[in-house]
Coordinates of C-alpha atoms in Angstrom, one line a residue:
Chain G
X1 CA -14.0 18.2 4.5
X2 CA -14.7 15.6 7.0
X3 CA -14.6 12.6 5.3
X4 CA -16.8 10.1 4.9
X5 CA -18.3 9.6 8.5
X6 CA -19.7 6.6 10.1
X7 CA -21.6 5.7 12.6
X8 CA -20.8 3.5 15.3
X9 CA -17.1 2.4 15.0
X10 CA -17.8 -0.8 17.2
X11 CA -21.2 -2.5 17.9
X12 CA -21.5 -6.0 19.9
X13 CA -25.0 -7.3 19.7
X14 CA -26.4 -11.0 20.5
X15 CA -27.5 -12.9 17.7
X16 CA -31.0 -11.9 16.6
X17 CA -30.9 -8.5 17.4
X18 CA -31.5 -5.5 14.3
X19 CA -28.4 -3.7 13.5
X20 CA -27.9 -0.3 12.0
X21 CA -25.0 1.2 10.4
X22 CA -25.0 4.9 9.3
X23 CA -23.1 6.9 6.9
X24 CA -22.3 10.1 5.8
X25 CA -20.9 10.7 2.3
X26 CA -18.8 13.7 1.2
X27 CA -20.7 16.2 -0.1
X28 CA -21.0 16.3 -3.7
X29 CA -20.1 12.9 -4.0
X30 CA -22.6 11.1 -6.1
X31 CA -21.7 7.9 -5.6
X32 CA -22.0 5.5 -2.3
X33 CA -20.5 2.0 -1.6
X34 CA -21.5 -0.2 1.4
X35 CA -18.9 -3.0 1.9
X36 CA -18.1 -5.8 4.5
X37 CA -14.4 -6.7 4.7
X38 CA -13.6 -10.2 6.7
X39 CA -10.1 -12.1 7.3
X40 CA -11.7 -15.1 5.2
X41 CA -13.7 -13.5 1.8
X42 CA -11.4 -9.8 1.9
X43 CA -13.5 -7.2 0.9
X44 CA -16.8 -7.3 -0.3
X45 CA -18.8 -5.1 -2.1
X46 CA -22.3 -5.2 -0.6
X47 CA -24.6 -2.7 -2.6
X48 CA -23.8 0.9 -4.2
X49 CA -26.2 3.9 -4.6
X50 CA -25.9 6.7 -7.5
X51 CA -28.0 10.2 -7.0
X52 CA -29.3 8.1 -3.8
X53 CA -30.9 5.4 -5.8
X54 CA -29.2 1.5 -5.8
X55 CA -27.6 0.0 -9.0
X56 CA -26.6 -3.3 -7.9
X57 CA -27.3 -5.1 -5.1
X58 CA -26.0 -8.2 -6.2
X59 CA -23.3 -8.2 -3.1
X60 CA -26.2 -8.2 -0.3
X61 CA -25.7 -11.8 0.9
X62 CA -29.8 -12.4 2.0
X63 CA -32.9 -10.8 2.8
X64 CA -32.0 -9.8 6.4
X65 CA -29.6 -7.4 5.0
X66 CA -31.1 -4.1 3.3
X67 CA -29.7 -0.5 2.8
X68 CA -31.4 2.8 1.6
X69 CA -30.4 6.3 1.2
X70 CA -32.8 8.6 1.7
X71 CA -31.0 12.0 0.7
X72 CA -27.7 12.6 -0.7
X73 CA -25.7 12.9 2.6
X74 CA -27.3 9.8 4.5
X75 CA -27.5 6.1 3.8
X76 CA -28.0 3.2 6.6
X77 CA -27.0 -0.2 6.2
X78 CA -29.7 -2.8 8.5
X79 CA -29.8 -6.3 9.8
X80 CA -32.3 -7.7 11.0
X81 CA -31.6 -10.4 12.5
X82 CA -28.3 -10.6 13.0
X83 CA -26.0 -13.5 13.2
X84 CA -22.9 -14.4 14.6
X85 CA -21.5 -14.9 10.8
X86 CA -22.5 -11.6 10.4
X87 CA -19.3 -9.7 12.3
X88 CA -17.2 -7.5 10.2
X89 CA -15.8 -4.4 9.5
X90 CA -18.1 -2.4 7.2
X91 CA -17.1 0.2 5.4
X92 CA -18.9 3.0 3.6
X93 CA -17.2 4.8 1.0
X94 CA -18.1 7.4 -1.5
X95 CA -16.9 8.6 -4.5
X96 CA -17.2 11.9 -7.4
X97 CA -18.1 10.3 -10.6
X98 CA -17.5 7.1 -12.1
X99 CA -14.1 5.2 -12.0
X100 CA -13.4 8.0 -9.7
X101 CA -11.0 7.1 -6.1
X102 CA -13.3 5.5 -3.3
X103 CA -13.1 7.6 -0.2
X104 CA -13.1 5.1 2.6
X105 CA -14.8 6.1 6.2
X106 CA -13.4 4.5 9.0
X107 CA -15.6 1.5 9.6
X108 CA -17.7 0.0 11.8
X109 CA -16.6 -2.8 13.6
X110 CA -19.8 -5.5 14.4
X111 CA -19.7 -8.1 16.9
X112 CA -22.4 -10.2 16.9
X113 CA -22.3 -12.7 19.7
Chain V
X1 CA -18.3 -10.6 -13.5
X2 CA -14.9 -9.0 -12.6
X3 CA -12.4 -11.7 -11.1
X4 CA -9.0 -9.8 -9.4
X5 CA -6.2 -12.4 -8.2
X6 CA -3.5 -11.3 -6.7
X7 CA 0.0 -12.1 -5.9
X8 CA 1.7 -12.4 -3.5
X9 CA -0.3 -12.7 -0.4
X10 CA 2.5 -11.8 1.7
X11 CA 6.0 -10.0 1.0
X12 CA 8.7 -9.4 3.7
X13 CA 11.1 -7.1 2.2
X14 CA 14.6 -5.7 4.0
X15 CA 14.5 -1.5 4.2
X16 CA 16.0 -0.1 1.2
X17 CA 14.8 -3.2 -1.4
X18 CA 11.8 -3.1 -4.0
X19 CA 8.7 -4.6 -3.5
X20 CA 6.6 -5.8 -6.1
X21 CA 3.0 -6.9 -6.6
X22 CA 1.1 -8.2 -9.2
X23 CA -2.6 -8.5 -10.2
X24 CA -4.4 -9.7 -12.8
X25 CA -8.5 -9.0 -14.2
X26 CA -10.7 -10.8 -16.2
X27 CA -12.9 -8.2 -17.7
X28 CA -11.3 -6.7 -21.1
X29 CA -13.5 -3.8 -20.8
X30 CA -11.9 -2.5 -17.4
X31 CA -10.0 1.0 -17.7
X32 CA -9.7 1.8 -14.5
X33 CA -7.2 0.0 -11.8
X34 CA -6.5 1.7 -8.2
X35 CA -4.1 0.5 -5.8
X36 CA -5.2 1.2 -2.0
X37 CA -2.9 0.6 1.5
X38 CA -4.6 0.0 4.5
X39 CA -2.7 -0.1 7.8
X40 CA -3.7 -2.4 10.7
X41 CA -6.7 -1.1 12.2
X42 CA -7.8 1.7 9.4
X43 CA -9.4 2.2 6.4
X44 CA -8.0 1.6 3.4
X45 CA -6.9 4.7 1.3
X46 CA -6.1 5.6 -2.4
X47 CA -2.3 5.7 -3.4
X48 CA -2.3 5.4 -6.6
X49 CA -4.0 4.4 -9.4
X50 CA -4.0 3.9 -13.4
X51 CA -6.4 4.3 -16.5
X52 CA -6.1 2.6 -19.5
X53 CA -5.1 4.9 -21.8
X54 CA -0.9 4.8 -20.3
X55 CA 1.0 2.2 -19.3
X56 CA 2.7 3.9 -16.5
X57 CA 2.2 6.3 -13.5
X58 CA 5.0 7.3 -11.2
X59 CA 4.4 8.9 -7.9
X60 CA 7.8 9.5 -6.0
X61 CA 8.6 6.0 -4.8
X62 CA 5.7 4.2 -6.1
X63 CA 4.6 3.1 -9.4
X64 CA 2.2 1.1 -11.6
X65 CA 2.5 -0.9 -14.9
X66 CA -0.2 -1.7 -16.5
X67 CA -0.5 -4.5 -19.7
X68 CA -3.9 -4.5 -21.0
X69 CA -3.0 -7.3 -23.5
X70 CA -1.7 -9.4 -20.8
X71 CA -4.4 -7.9 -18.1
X72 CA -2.0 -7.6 -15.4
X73 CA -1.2 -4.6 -13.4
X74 CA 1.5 -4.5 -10.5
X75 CA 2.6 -2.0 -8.3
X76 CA 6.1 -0.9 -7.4
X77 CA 7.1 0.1 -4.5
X78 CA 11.4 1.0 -4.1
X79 CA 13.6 1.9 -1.4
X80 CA 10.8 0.5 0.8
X81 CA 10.8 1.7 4.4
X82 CA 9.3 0.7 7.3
X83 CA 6.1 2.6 7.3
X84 CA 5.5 1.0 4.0
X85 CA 4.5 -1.9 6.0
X86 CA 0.6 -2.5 5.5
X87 CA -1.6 -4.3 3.4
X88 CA -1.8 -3.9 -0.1
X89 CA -5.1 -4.3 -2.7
X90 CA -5.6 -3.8 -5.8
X91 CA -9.2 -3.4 -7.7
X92 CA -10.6 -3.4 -11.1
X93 CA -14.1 -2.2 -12.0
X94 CA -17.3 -4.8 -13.5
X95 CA -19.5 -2.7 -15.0
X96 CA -19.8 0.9 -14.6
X97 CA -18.7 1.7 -10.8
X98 CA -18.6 -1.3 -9.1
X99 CA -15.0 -2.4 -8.0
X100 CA -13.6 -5.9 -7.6
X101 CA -10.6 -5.9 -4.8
X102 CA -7.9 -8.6 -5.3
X103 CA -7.4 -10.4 -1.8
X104 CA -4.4 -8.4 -0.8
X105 CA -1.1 -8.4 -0.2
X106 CA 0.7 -8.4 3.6
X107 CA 3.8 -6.1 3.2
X108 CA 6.2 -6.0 5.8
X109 CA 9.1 -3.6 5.8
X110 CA 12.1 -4.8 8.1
X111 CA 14.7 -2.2 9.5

């Protein structure tokens, strides 16, 4: 298996501009986990998704931030509009089952300038 | 909600020596506590991890303790070597799925 994939590894944008991240779970996982890690607040857990549907999006930190998944082997992660306290890494990661090990992807590094 | 602290924030450790680190949860209902390592500039990946039902899991030189009374966990790493060197997080789960990571830990490994 591939792994989780993502989708771009870096991004640099100008403050403003919509963003989109993209991931790819295992397949079979049933479970998927958006978060944000920074230097100053770790790692963050953003929103998560079971059988493609969101549980708790408690983690999103506004309204410019939003996520769906439309099928089990695609989600998307948007802002719109960015902001320079926006750049991150984020990291999708999925997981079989609950209380099961997170399988990380390997990030996407945003710049927002 | 799930609150993770963990300690310390940074261990430098000679090659050969134990390393030891130590979190502790709030929630009473969590069963569930994974250890991850993630290495400058990658994601961070599974290396062990614990349920609630034993107090201890060994994986060759790694190993976590787990006190539900207390609500600590720590993991143990011995005759540390230099590719040890990475940083260290522990998690605990709020609610159903949804992990809490501790801040991490900075391990460095000297030769």
């Amino acid at each position: 298996d591939a792994g989780v994939i993502q989708s771009p590894r870096h991004e640099v944008t100008e403050m403003g501009q919509e963003v989109t991240l993209r991931c790819k779970p295992i397949s079979g996982h049933d479970y998927l986990f958006w978060y944000r890690q920074t230097m100053m607040r770790g790692l963050e857990l953003l929103i998560y998704f079971n059988n493609n549907v969101p549980i708790d999006d408690s983690g999103m930190p506004e309204d410019r931030f939003s996520a769906k998944m439309p099928n089990a082997s695609f989600s998307t992660l948007k802002i719109q509009p960015s902001e320079p306290r926006d750049s991150a890494v984020y990291f999708c990661a999925s997981s079989l089952g609950a209380h099961s090990p997170l399988h990380f992807g390997n990030g996407t590094r945003l710049t927002v300038t | 909600g799930e609150n993770v602290e963990q300690h310390p924030s940074t261990l430098s450790v000679q090659e050969g020596d134990s390393a030891v680190i130590k979190c502790t949860y709030s929630d009473s209902a969590s069963n569930y506590f994974p250890w991850y390592k993630q290495e400058l500039g990658k994601r961070p990946q599974l290396i062990i991890d614990i349920r609630s039902n034993v107090g201890e899991k060994k994986d060759q030189r790694i190993a976590v303790t787990l006190n539900k009374t207390a609500k600590h966990f720590s993991l143990h790493i011995t005759e540390t070597q230099p590719e040890d060197s990475a940083v260290y997080f522990c998690a605990a789960p709020t609610g159903f799925q949804k992990l809490v990571f501790g801040t991490g830990t900075r391990l460095l490994v000297s030769p």
